[in-house]
Amino acid sequence: MTTAQPTTDVLAEKHRSTLDQALATIRTRAYWSPYPEHPKAYGADGSLDAAAGLAAHEAVLNGRFDLDQPGTDGWTGGEVSPYGPALGVEYPHADVDVLLPAMRAGLPAWRDAGPETRALVCLEILARISARTHEFAHAVMHTSGQAYMMAFQAGGPHAQDRGLEAVAYAYEEQTRTPAGRAAWSKPQGKRDPLELSKEFTPVGRGVALVIGCNTFPTWNGYPGLFASLATGNAVLVKPHPRAVLPLALTVKVAREVLAESGFDPNLVALATERPGEGIAKALAVRPEIRIIDYTGSTEFGDWLEANARQAQVYTEKAGVNTVLIDSTDDYKGMLSNLAFSLSLYSGQMCTTPQNLLIPRDGITTDQGPRSYDEVVADLAAAVGGLLGDDARANALLGALVNSDVKARLEAAAGLGEVALASREVAHPDFPEAVVRTPVMVKLDGSKPDAEAAYLSECFGPVSFAVSVDSTADGLELLRRTIRDKGAMTVGAYTTSADTERAVEEICLEESAQLSLNLTGGVYVNQTAAFSDFHGSGGNPAANAALCDGAFVSNRFRVVEVRRQA
């Protein structure tokens, strides 16, 4: 505490106003971000511009990524970019029997530092990551397959926003109880009052484990990482074996800031795995692991919830995202908005719509009535028009992240009548990249044999145009889908006040985040930190929301010490 204090004063001068603004914004839910979205905003004040960011990325490739961690017993790697090149980076492999005790050693000082100092240190980590956003963008691009601009924004400022949001919630929850000592006096009539001095300290649970995902390593990884760190825990980061580099860079920055601030750098560490080792299960049930954050398949998420009983487990799993199309007063805007939502990052987002529920008798629009077949054909044409130019298609689609997505895409064409066939897109800079436009398949919602397709998550650039007997039947299918399979997002288009109320009531009852009548530049698969909640924690798709008080409050406990006054 004493060694960290001078640094804390400096960090308060740099970051306290940012923390205060974040605290204000989570209450107002207004738009705000301290991290620039535009690539040209970087290059001054020590930040890396585009050329420097690329050079920094290339300097890391084909070498060892040393973190000076305790317990390193070898080196491992093997990442191959979805765009083709092997990254050639080797990372330290840890003997966790050595690493975990070393991580716990720094916890007392980190606990005693208090919520404000922890928050300020976290903000310094985020600020240094922000300064290297161009470098991080290349790391995200070449591990996730995102196109560069999306990797820059989603893997950079948007991920940093989510990390800061978690810090703000963590600070707010920890400071609900007064800091320092509180005087307690209970009158006893003619006798002297009973007097105690009470001290309340937020105490982290111990070591937190972040199990990273392949598609959004920073965006999905930062909320749990910073929520746990800010609430007084150490954090062990276990990246997806195909997406190590973005989180390894994050760990390196965090360790540097912790050391410079007078804390043990081992409060944040990296756990990589050898090919086929599969260390996530073994780590998840170790007694030292008290918190787990996970994004990925339902199967493993369910396993964690059932088996990691010693830990507080936060999961984001699979869901079947659904859009109900009843009517619209902006048909062209609806088609454009949906086409973009279905295409962005090749549908490889946990928020991308999959099922489009359309009454078989058609819908009403500002351009006259449209039959089910016409709506599907018009939407297919909108997607085709959006992606007709290969340069624009590459910029929107990115590359398929792995062979499993490609296999699902190819298999989907055999599930029903293909309304929009997928096509290959050549990438001018990366000839080995697998780039595919979305496929859209027509399914009859009244046929039981179609349910196996549309009631299963088909992760990737696949959508199902599901015909339903009526809007009322679509509403019931929407409810059943959310209740049984979960949904990260729900969308609806309607000009009927009654239908709007019915959709809203379903989403309130089944705890699903709803977007109504989006026709402009905001899409159902995008959420803004400080304002939008990602997931709800109330349906099978996820047991937590990014980010609310519940996401942070159980990562620490308040311990009371009472003294006789």
Coordinates of C-alpha atoms in Angstrom, one line a residue:
M1 CA 0.0 0.0 0.0
T2 CA 2.8 2.4 0.9
T3 CA 4.8 1.7 -2.3
A4 CA 1.7 2.1 -4.5
Q5 CA 0.5 5.4 -3.0
P6 CA 2.6 7.8 -5.1
T7 CA 1.6 6.0 -8.3
T8 CA -2.0 6.0 -7.2
D9 CA -2.0 9.8 -6.9
V10 CA -0.7 10.0 -10.4
L11 CA -3.3 7.6 -11.7
A12 CA -6.1 9.5 -9.9
E13 CA -5.0 12.6 -11.8
K14 CA -5.0 10.8 -15.1
H15 CA -8.1 8.6 -14.7
R16 CA -10.5 9.7 -11.9
S17 CA -12.5 11.9 -14.3
T18 CA -12.9 9.0 -16.7
L19 CA -14.1 6.7 -13.8
D20 CA -16.6 9.4 -12.7
Q21 CA -18.0 9.8 -16.2
A22 CA -18.4 6.0 -16.5
L23 CA -20.2 5.9 -13.2
A24 CA -22.5 8.7 -14.4
T25 CA -23.2 7.1 -17.8
I26 CA -24.2 3.7 -16.5
R27 CA -27.0 5.6 -14.6
T28 CA -28.1 7.7 -17.6
R29 CA -27.5 5.0 -20.2
A30 CA -26.5 7.7 -22.7
Y31 CA -23.9 7.3 -25.4
W32 CA -20.3 7.8 -24.3
S33 CA -16.9 6.4 -24.9
P34 CA -13.4 7.6 -23.9
Y35 CA -11.8 5.4 -26.6
P36 CA -11.7 6.7 -30.2
E37 CA -13.4 4.6 -32.9
H38 CA -11.7 6.2 -35.8
P39 CA -8.3 4.7 -36.9
K40 CA -6.9 8.2 -37.7
A41 CA -7.4 9.3 -34.0
Y42 CA -4.3 7.3 -33.1
G43 CA -0.7 8.4 -33.5
A44 CA -0.3 11.2 -31.0
D45 CA 0.3 11.2 -27.3
G46 CA 2.3 8.0 -27.4
S47 CA -0.4 5.9 -29.2
L48 CA 0.5 3.8 -32.3
D49 CA -0.8 4.9 -35.7
A50 CA -1.7 2.3 -38.3
A51 CA 1.8 1.8 -39.6
A52 CA 3.4 1.6 -36.1
G53 CA 0.6 -0.8 -35.0
L54 CA 1.3 -3.1 -38.0
A55 CA 5.0 -3.0 -37.3
A56 CA 4.4 -3.8 -33.6
H57 CA 2.2 -6.8 -34.6
E58 CA 4.8 -8.1 -37.1
A59 CA 7.6 -7.8 -34.5
V60 CA 5.7 -10.3 -32.2
L61 CA 5.3 -12.9 -34.9
N62 CA 7.6 -16.0 -35.2
G63 CA 9.1 -15.6 -31.8
R64 CA 8.6 -16.3 -28.1
F65 CA 6.2 -14.2 -26.1
D66 CA 7.9 -14.1 -22.7
L67 CA 5.8 -13.0 -19.7
D68 CA 8.3 -13.8 -17.0
Q69 CA 5.7 -15.9 -15.2
P70 CA 6.5 -18.3 -12.3
G71 CA 6.2 -22.0 -13.2
T72 CA 6.9 -21.8 -16.9
D73 CA 7.8 -25.4 -17.9
G74 CA 7.9 -25.0 -21.6
W75 CA 6.6 -23.2 -24.7
T76 CA 3.6 -23.8 -26.9
G77 CA 1.8 -22.2 -29.8
G78 CA 0.4 -23.1 -33.2
E79 CA -2.1 -20.3 -34.1
V80 CA -2.9 -20.1 -37.8
S81 CA -4.7 -17.0 -39.1
P82 CA -8.1 -17.6 -40.7
Y83 CA -6.6 -15.5 -43.5
G84 CA -3.9 -18.2 -44.0
P85 CA -0.5 -17.3 -42.4
A86 CA 0.8 -19.1 -39.4
L87 CA 1.5 -16.7 -36.6
G88 CA 4.5 -18.6 -35.3
V89 CA 4.2 -17.3 -31.8
E90 CA 5.3 -19.4 -28.8
Y91 CA 3.8 -18.7 -25.4
P92 CA 4.8 -19.9 -21.9
H93 CA 3.2 -23.1 -20.8
A94 CA 2.6 -23.0 -17.0
D95 CA 2.9 -25.6 -14.3
V96 CA -0.2 -24.4 -12.5
D97 CA 0.9 -26.0 -9.2
V98 CA 3.6 -23.3 -9.2
L99 CA 1.7 -20.5 -10.9
L100 CA -1.5 -20.5 -8.8
P101 CA 0.2 -20.1 -5.4
A102 CA 2.3 -17.3 -6.9
M103 CA -0.9 -15.6 -8.0
R104 CA -2.4 -15.8 -4.6
A105 CA 0.6 -14.3 -2.9
G106 CA -0.3 -10.8 -4.2
L107 CA -3.9 -10.8 -3.1
P108 CA -3.5 -9.3 0.4
A109 CA -1.9 -6.1 -0.9
W110 CA -4.4 -5.9 -3.8
R111 CA -7.2 -6.3 -1.3
D112 CA -5.8 -3.6 1.0
A113 CA -5.4 -1.1 -1.8
G114 CA -9.2 -0.6 -1.9
P115 CA -11.8 -0.2 -4.7
E116 CA -10.6 3.2 -5.9
T117 CA -6.9 2.2 -6.4
R118 CA -7.9 -1.0 -8.0
A119 CA -10.2 0.8 -10.4
L120 CA -7.5 3.4 -11.3
V121 CA -5.0 0.6 -12.0
C122 CA -7.5 -1.1 -14.2
L123 CA -8.1 2.2 -16.1
E124 CA -4.4 2.6 -16.7
I125 CA -4.2 -0.9 -18.1
L126 CA -7.1 0.0 -20.5
A127 CA -5.5 3.3 -21.4
R128 CA -2.3 1.5 -22.4
I129 CA -4.2 -1.1 -24.4
S130 CA -6.1 1.7 -26.1
A131 CA -2.8 3.3 -27.2
R132 CA -1.9 0.1 -28.9
T133 CA -5.3 -0.4 -30.6
H134 CA -3.9 -0.8 -34.1
E135 CA -1.6 -3.5 -32.8
F136 CA -4.4 -5.3 -31.0
A137 CA -6.6 -5.0 -34.1
H138 CA -4.1 -7.1 -36.2
A139 CA -3.9 -9.7 -33.4
V140 CA -7.7 -9.9 -33.3
M141 CA -8.0 -10.0 -37.1
H142 CA -5.5 -12.8 -37.5
T143 CA -7.0 -15.0 -34.7
S144 CA -10.8 -14.4 -35.2
G145 CA -11.1 -13.8 -38.9
Q146 CA -12.7 -10.4 -38.5
A147 CA -12.1 -7.9 -41.2
Y148 CA -9.6 -5.3 -40.1
M149 CA -12.0 -2.5 -39.5
M150 CA -14.3 -4.7 -37.4
A151 CA -11.3 -6.1 -35.5
F152 CA -10.1 -2.5 -34.9
Q153 CA -13.5 -1.3 -33.5
A154 CA -14.9 -4.4 -31.8
G155 CA -11.6 -5.8 -30.6
G156 CA -10.3 -2.3 -29.7
P157 CA -12.5 0.6 -28.4
H158 CA -15.7 -1.4 -28.0
A159 CA -13.9 -4.1 -26.0
Q160 CA -12.2 -1.5 -23.9
D161 CA -15.6 0.1 -23.3
R162 CA -16.9 -3.2 -22.0
G163 CA -13.8 -3.5 -19.7
L164 CA -14.3 0.0 -18.3
E165 CA -18.0 -0.6 -17.9
A166 CA -17.2 -3.6 -15.7
V167 CA -14.8 -1.5 -13.7
A168 CA -17.4 1.1 -13.1
Y169 CA -20.0 -1.4 -11.9
A170 CA -17.4 -3.1 -9.7
Y171 CA -16.5 0.2 -8.1
E172 CA -20.1 1.2 -7.6
E173 CA -21.0 -2.1 -6.0
Q174 CA -18.0 -2.2 -3.7
T175 CA -18.5 1.4 -2.5
R176 CA -22.2 0.9 -1.5
T177 CA -20.9 0.1 2.0
P178 CA -19.0 3.0 3.7
A179 CA -15.2 2.7 3.5
G180 CA -13.1 2.9 6.6
R181 CA -14.4 2.7 10.2
A182 CA -18.0 3.5 11.2
A183 CA -19.0 4.4 14.7
W184 CA -21.9 2.5 16.1
S185 CA -23.8 3.5 19.2
K186 CA -26.9 2.0 20.6
P187 CA -28.7 3.9 23.4
Q188 CA -29.4 1.9 26.6
G189 CA -31.6 4.3 28.5
K190 CA -30.0 5.3 31.8
R191 CA -27.0 3.1 31.1
D192 CA -24.1 4.0 29.0
P193 CA -24.7 3.3 25.3
L194 CA -23.2 0.2 23.6
E195 CA -20.5 1.5 21.3
L196 CA -18.5 -0.3 18.7
S197 CA -16.2 0.6 15.9
K198 CA -16.9 -1.3 12.7
E199 CA -14.7 -1.6 9.6
F200 CA -16.0 -3.0 6.3
T201 CA -13.6 -4.4 3.6
P202 CA -14.6 -5.7 0.1
V203 CA -12.6 -9.0 -0.3
G204 CA -12.2 -10.8 -3.6
R205 CA -13.0 -14.5 -3.7
G206 CA -9.5 -15.5 -4.8
V207 CA -8.3 -16.5 -8.3
A208 CA -10.6 -16.0 -11.2
L209 CA -10.4 -17.9 -14.5
V210 CA -11.3 -16.4 -17.8
I211 CA -11.8 -19.0 -20.5
G212 CA -11.5 -17.0 -23.8
C213 CA -13.4 -17.6 -27.0
N214 CA -12.2 -17.7 -30.6
T215 CA -14.4 -15.1 -32.3
F216 CA -14.2 -12.1 -29.9
P217 CA -11.2 -12.7 -27.6
T218 CA -11.1 -9.2 -26.2
W219 CA -14.7 -8.1 -26.4
N220 CA -15.9 -11.2 -24.6
G221 CA -12.8 -11.5 -22.4
Y222 CA -12.5 -8.0 -21.0
P223 CA -15.7 -7.8 -18.9
G224 CA -14.9 -10.8 -16.7
L225 CA -11.2 -10.0 -16.6
F226 CA -11.7 -6.4 -15.4
A227 CA -14.7 -7.2 -13.2
S228 CA -12.7 -9.8 -11.3
L229 CA -9.5 -7.7 -11.1
A230 CA -11.3 -4.6 -9.9
T231 CA -13.1 -6.5 -7.2
G232 CA -9.8 -7.7 -5.6
N233 CA -9.2 -11.0 -7.4
A234 CA -6.2 -12.4 -9.3
V235 CA -7.1 -13.4 -12.8
L236 CA -5.8 -16.4 -14.8
V237 CA -6.5 -16.0 -18.5
K238 CA -6.9 -19.2 -20.5
P239 CA -7.3 -18.2 -24.1
H240 CA -8.8 -20.3 -26.9
P241 CA -5.9 -22.1 -28.5
R242 CA -6.7 -20.5 -31.8
A243 CA -6.9 -17.0 -30.3
V244 CA -4.1 -16.6 -27.8
L245 CA -2.3 -13.4 -29.1
P246 CA -4.9 -10.7 -28.2
L247 CA -5.2 -12.0 -24.6
A248 CA -1.5 -12.6 -24.3
L249 CA -0.9 -8.9 -25.2
T250 CA -3.6 -7.9 -22.7
V251 CA -1.9 -10.0 -19.9
K252 CA 1.5 -8.5 -20.7
V253 CA 0.2 -4.9 -20.4
A254 CA -1.7 -5.7 -17.2
R255 CA 1.4 -7.3 -15.6
E256 CA 3.5 -4.2 -16.6
V257 CA 1.0 -1.8 -15.1
L258 CA 0.6 -3.8 -11.9
A259 CA 4.4 -3.9 -11.3
E260 CA 4.8 -0.2 -12.0
S261 CA 2.0 0.5 -9.5
G262 CA 3.7 -1.4 -6.7
F263 CA 1.6 -4.6 -6.9
D264 CA 2.5 -8.2 -7.7
P265 CA 2.4 -8.7 -11.5
N266 CA 1.3 -12.3 -10.9
L267 CA -2.1 -11.0 -10.1
V268 CA -2.7 -11.5 -13.8
A269 CA -1.3 -14.5 -15.7
L270 CA -1.7 -16.5 -18.8
A271 CA -2.4 -20.2 -19.1
T272 CA -1.8 -21.6 -22.6
E273 CA -2.2 -25.2 -23.6
R274 CA -0.3 -27.7 -25.7
P275 CA -2.1 -29.1 -28.7
G276 CA -4.9 -31.4 -27.6
E277 CA -4.1 -30.8 -23.9
G278 CA -7.5 -29.3 -23.0
I279 CA -6.7 -27.7 -19.7
A280 CA -9.9 -25.8 -19.2
K281 CA -11.7 -28.6 -17.5
A282 CA -8.8 -29.3 -15.2
L283 CA -8.4 -25.7 -14.2
A284 CA -12.1 -25.1 -13.8
V285 CA -12.4 -27.6 -10.9
R286 CA -9.3 -26.7 -9.0
P287 CA -10.0 -25.4 -5.5
E288 CA -8.0 -22.3 -6.0
I289 CA -10.3 -21.2 -8.9
R290 CA -13.2 -19.3 -7.3
I291 CA -14.7 -17.4 -10.3
I292 CA -15.1 -18.5 -13.9
D293 CA -16.0 -16.5 -16.9
Y294 CA -16.8 -18.4 -20.1
T295 CA -18.0 -17.7 -23.6
G296 CA -18.6 -20.7 -25.9
S297 CA -20.7 -23.8 -26.6
T298 CA -23.7 -24.7 -24.5
E299 CA -22.3 -28.1 -23.9
F300 CA -19.2 -26.9 -22.1
G301 CA -21.0 -24.0 -20.4
D302 CA -23.5 -26.5 -18.9
W303 CA -20.6 -28.7 -17.8
L304 CA -19.0 -25.8 -16.0
E305 CA -22.2 -24.8 -14.3
A306 CA -22.7 -28.4 -13.1
N307 CA -19.1 -29.3 -12.2
A308 CA -17.2 -26.2 -11.1
R309 CA -19.1 -26.1 -7.8
Q310 CA -16.4 -24.3 -5.9
A311 CA -16.6 -21.3 -8.2
Q312 CA -19.0 -18.6 -9.1
V313 CA -19.6 -19.3 -12.8
Y314 CA -20.6 -16.7 -15.4
T315 CA -21.5 -18.2 -18.8
E316 CA -22.4 -17.0 -22.2
K317 CA -23.6 -19.9 -24.3
A318 CA -25.5 -20.6 -27.5
G319 CA -28.9 -19.3 -28.3
V320 CA -31.3 -19.2 -31.2
N321 CA -31.7 -15.5 -32.1
T322 CA -35.1 -14.8 -33.7
V323 CA -36.7 -11.9 -35.7
L324 CA -40.5 -11.7 -36.1
I325 CA -41.6 -9.9 -39.2
D326 CA -45.2 -8.9 -39.0
S327 CA -45.4 -5.6 -40.8
T328 CA -43.3 -2.5 -41.5
D329 CA -43.7 1.1 -42.6
D330 CA -40.1 1.1 -44.0
Y331 CA -39.8 -2.0 -46.1
K332 CA -36.6 -0.9 -47.8
G333 CA -35.0 0.1 -44.5
M334 CA -36.0 -3.2 -42.9
L335 CA -34.5 -5.2 -45.7
S336 CA -31.3 -3.2 -45.6
N337 CA -30.9 -3.5 -41.9
L338 CA -31.5 -7.2 -41.8
A339 CA -29.2 -7.8 -44.8
F340 CA -26.3 -6.1 -42.9
S341 CA -27.1 -7.9 -39.7
L342 CA -27.0 -11.3 -41.4
S343 CA -23.8 -10.5 -43.2
L344 CA -21.6 -8.8 -40.6
Y345 CA -18.6 -11.0 -39.7
S346 CA -20.1 -13.9 -41.7
G347 CA -22.8 -14.3 -39.0
Q348 CA -20.2 -15.4 -36.5
M349 CA -21.6 -13.3 -33.7
C350 CA -23.6 -14.6 -30.8
T351 CA -26.1 -11.9 -31.5
T352 CA -26.6 -12.5 -35.2
P353 CA -30.3 -13.3 -36.2
Q354 CA -30.8 -16.9 -37.3
N355 CA -34.6 -17.5 -37.6
L356 CA -36.8 -15.0 -39.5
L357 CA -40.4 -15.8 -38.6
I358 CA -42.7 -14.6 -41.5
P359 CA -46.5 -15.3 -41.8
R360 CA -47.1 -17.6 -44.8
D361 CA -49.9 -15.2 -45.9
G362 CA -47.3 -12.4 -46.0
I363 CA -47.0 -9.0 -44.4
T364 CA -48.1 -5.4 -44.9
T365 CA -45.6 -2.7 -45.9
D366 CA -45.4 0.9 -47.0
Q367 CA -44.9 -0.5 -50.5
G368 CA -48.0 -2.7 -50.4
P369 CA -48.6 -6.3 -49.3
R370 CA -45.7 -8.7 -49.7
S371 CA -46.2 -12.5 -49.6
Y372 CA -43.9 -14.8 -47.7
D373 CA -42.1 -15.7 -50.9
E374 CA -41.7 -12.1 -51.9
V375 CA -40.3 -11.1 -48.5
V376 CA -37.7 -13.9 -48.6
A377 CA -36.8 -13.1 -52.2
D378 CA -36.4 -9.4 -51.5
L379 CA -34.3 -10.1 -48.4
A380 CA -32.1 -12.5 -50.4
A381 CA -31.7 -9.8 -53.1
A382 CA -30.8 -7.2 -50.4
V383 CA -28.0 -9.5 -49.1
G384 CA -26.9 -10.2 -52.6
G385 CA -26.8 -6.5 -53.4
L386 CA -24.9 -5.7 -50.3
L387 CA -22.2 -8.3 -50.9
G388 CA -22.2 -8.1 -54.7
D389 CA -18.9 -6.2 -54.8
D390 CA -16.1 -8.4 -53.6
A391 CA -14.2 -5.6 -51.9
R392 CA -17.2 -4.6 -49.9
A393 CA -18.0 -8.3 -49.2
N394 CA -14.5 -8.9 -47.8
A395 CA -14.7 -5.8 -45.6
L396 CA -18.0 -7.0 -44.1
L397 CA -17.6 -10.7 -44.0
G398 CA -14.1 -11.2 -42.9
A399 CA -13.0 -14.9 -43.0
L400 CA -14.6 -18.0 -41.6
V401 CA -13.0 -18.6 -38.2
N402 CA -12.7 -22.4 -38.5
S403 CA -13.6 -25.4 -40.6
D404 CA -16.6 -26.2 -38.4
V405 CA -18.3 -23.0 -39.5
K406 CA -17.7 -23.9 -43.2
A407 CA -19.1 -27.4 -42.6
R408 CA -22.3 -26.0 -41.1
L409 CA -22.7 -23.5 -43.9
E410 CA -22.4 -26.2 -46.5
A411 CA -24.7 -28.6 -44.7
A412 CA -27.4 -25.9 -44.3
A413 CA -28.1 -25.9 -48.0
G414 CA -29.5 -29.5 -47.7
L415 CA -32.0 -28.6 -45.0
G416 CA -34.6 -27.0 -47.2
E417 CA -35.2 -24.8 -50.2
V418 CA -32.3 -22.5 -50.7
A419 CA -33.5 -18.9 -51.1
L420 CA -30.0 -17.5 -51.2
A421 CA -27.0 -19.6 -52.1
S422 CA -23.6 -18.9 -50.6
R423 CA -20.8 -18.0 -52.9
E424 CA -17.0 -18.0 -52.5
V425 CA -15.3 -14.6 -52.4
A426 CA -11.6 -14.3 -53.2
H427 CA -9.6 -12.1 -50.9
P428 CA -7.0 -10.0 -52.8
D429 CA -4.5 -9.9 -50.0
F430 CA -5.0 -13.3 -48.4
P431 CA -5.6 -16.0 -51.1
E432 CA -5.9 -18.7 -48.4
A433 CA -8.7 -17.0 -46.6
V434 CA -12.1 -18.8 -46.6
V435 CA -14.6 -16.1 -47.3
R436 CA -18.3 -17.1 -48.0
T437 CA -21.5 -15.1 -48.3
P438 CA -24.5 -16.1 -46.2
V439 CA -26.9 -18.9 -47.1
M440 CA -30.7 -18.4 -46.5
V441 CA -32.9 -21.5 -46.4
K442 CA -36.7 -21.6 -46.5
L443 CA -38.3 -23.8 -43.8
D444 CA -42.0 -24.6 -43.1
G445 CA -42.5 -23.9 -39.4
S446 CA -45.6 -26.1 -39.2
K447 CA -43.6 -29.3 -40.1
P448 CA -42.0 -31.1 -37.2
D449 CA -39.1 -32.3 -39.3
A450 CA -38.0 -28.7 -39.8
E451 CA -37.8 -28.0 -36.1
A452 CA -34.5 -29.9 -35.7
A453 CA -33.0 -27.3 -38.0
Y454 CA -34.5 -24.0 -36.8
L455 CA -34.5 -24.8 -33.1
S456 CA -30.8 -25.6 -33.1
E457 CA -28.1 -22.9 -33.2
C458 CA -26.3 -23.0 -36.6
F459 CA -23.4 -20.7 -35.8
G460 CA -22.1 -18.9 -38.9
P461 CA -23.5 -17.3 -42.0
V462 CA -26.8 -19.3 -42.0
S463 CA -30.3 -18.0 -41.6
F464 CA -33.7 -19.7 -41.8
A465 CA -36.8 -18.0 -43.3
V466 CA -39.4 -19.9 -41.3
S467 CA -43.0 -19.6 -42.5
V468 CA -45.6 -19.5 -39.7
D469 CA -49.4 -19.7 -40.0
S470 CA -49.9 -16.3 -38.5
T471 CA -48.3 -13.6 -36.4
A472 CA -49.9 -15.2 -33.4
D473 CA -48.3 -18.5 -34.2
G474 CA -45.0 -16.7 -34.7
L475 CA -45.3 -15.1 -31.3
E476 CA -45.8 -18.5 -29.7
L477 CA -42.8 -19.9 -31.6
L478 CA -40.8 -17.0 -30.5
R479 CA -41.7 -17.6 -26.8
R480 CA -40.9 -21.3 -27.1
T481 CA -37.6 -20.6 -28.8
I482 CA -36.4 -18.2 -26.1
R483 CA -37.7 -20.4 -23.2
D484 CA -36.3 -23.7 -24.5
K485 CA -33.2 -22.6 -26.5
G486 CA -32.4 -19.1 -25.3
A487 CA -31.6 -16.0 -27.2
M488 CA -29.0 -13.3 -26.9
T489 CA -31.1 -11.0 -29.1
V490 CA -34.7 -10.8 -30.4
G491 CA -35.9 -8.5 -33.2
A492 CA -39.4 -7.6 -34.4
Y493 CA -40.9 -5.5 -37.1
T494 CA -44.5 -4.5 -36.7
T495 CA -46.8 -1.5 -37.2
S496 CA -49.4 -3.0 -34.9
A497 CA -49.4 -1.6 -31.3
D498 CA -51.0 -4.9 -30.1
T499 CA -48.3 -7.0 -31.7
E500 CA -45.6 -4.7 -30.3
R501 CA -47.0 -5.1 -26.8
A502 CA -47.2 -8.9 -27.3
V503 CA -43.6 -9.2 -28.4
E504 CA -42.5 -6.9 -25.5
E505 CA -44.4 -9.0 -23.0
I506 CA -42.9 -12.2 -24.2
C507 CA -39.4 -10.8 -24.0
L508 CA -40.1 -9.4 -20.5
E509 CA -41.4 -12.7 -19.3
E510 CA -38.7 -14.8 -20.9
S511 CA -35.8 -12.3 -20.2
A512 CA -34.6 -11.6 -23.7
Q513 CA -33.2 -8.3 -25.1
L514 CA -35.5 -6.9 -27.7
S515 CA -34.9 -4.5 -30.7
L516 CA -38.0 -3.1 -32.4
N517 CA -38.3 -1.8 -36.0
L518 CA -34.6 -1.2 -36.6
T519 CA -34.2 0.3 -40.1
G520 CA -31.2 2.7 -39.8
G521 CA -27.6 2.4 -38.8
V522 CA -28.1 0.5 -35.5
Y523 CA -28.4 -3.3 -35.8
V524 CA -29.8 -6.1 -33.7
N525 CA -26.4 -7.7 -33.3
Q526 CA -24.7 -4.6 -32.0
T527 CA -24.7 -3.4 -28.4
A528 CA -23.2 -0.3 -26.9
A529 CA -21.4 -0.4 -23.6
F530 CA -22.7 1.7 -20.7
S531 CA -26.1 1.7 -22.3
D532 CA -27.1 -1.7 -23.8
F533 CA -27.1 -5.0 -21.9
H534 CA -25.5 -7.9 -23.7
G535 CA -27.6 -10.9 -22.8
S536 CA -29.9 -10.9 -19.8
G537 CA -28.8 -13.9 -17.7
G538 CA -32.5 -14.9 -17.6
N539 CA -32.8 -17.4 -20.4
P540 CA -30.7 -20.5 -21.5
A541 CA -28.4 -18.5 -23.7
A542 CA -26.5 -17.0 -20.8
N543 CA -26.6 -16.9 -17.0
A544 CA -25.2 -13.4 -16.8
A545 CA -25.5 -10.0 -18.5
L546 CA -22.8 -7.7 -19.7
C547 CA -22.8 -5.7 -17.7
D548 CA -25.0 -5.1 -14.6
G549 CA -24.6 -5.1 -10.8
A550 CA -25.2 -8.9 -10.6
F551 CA -22.2 -9.5 -13.0
V552 CA -19.8 -8.0 -10.4
S553 CA -21.4 -8.2 -7.0
N554 CA -20.8 -11.8 -6.3
R555 CA -17.1 -11.6 -7.2
F556 CA -16.4 -10.2 -3.7
R557 CA -17.8 -10.3 -0.2
V558 CA -17.8 -7.6 2.4
V559 CA -16.0 -8.7 5.5
E560 CA -16.7 -6.8 8.8
V561 CA -14.4 -6.3 11.7
R562 CA -16.0 -5.1 14.9
R563 CA -14.0 -3.5 17.8
Q564 CA -15.1 -2.4 21.2
A565 CA -15.0 1.4 21.2

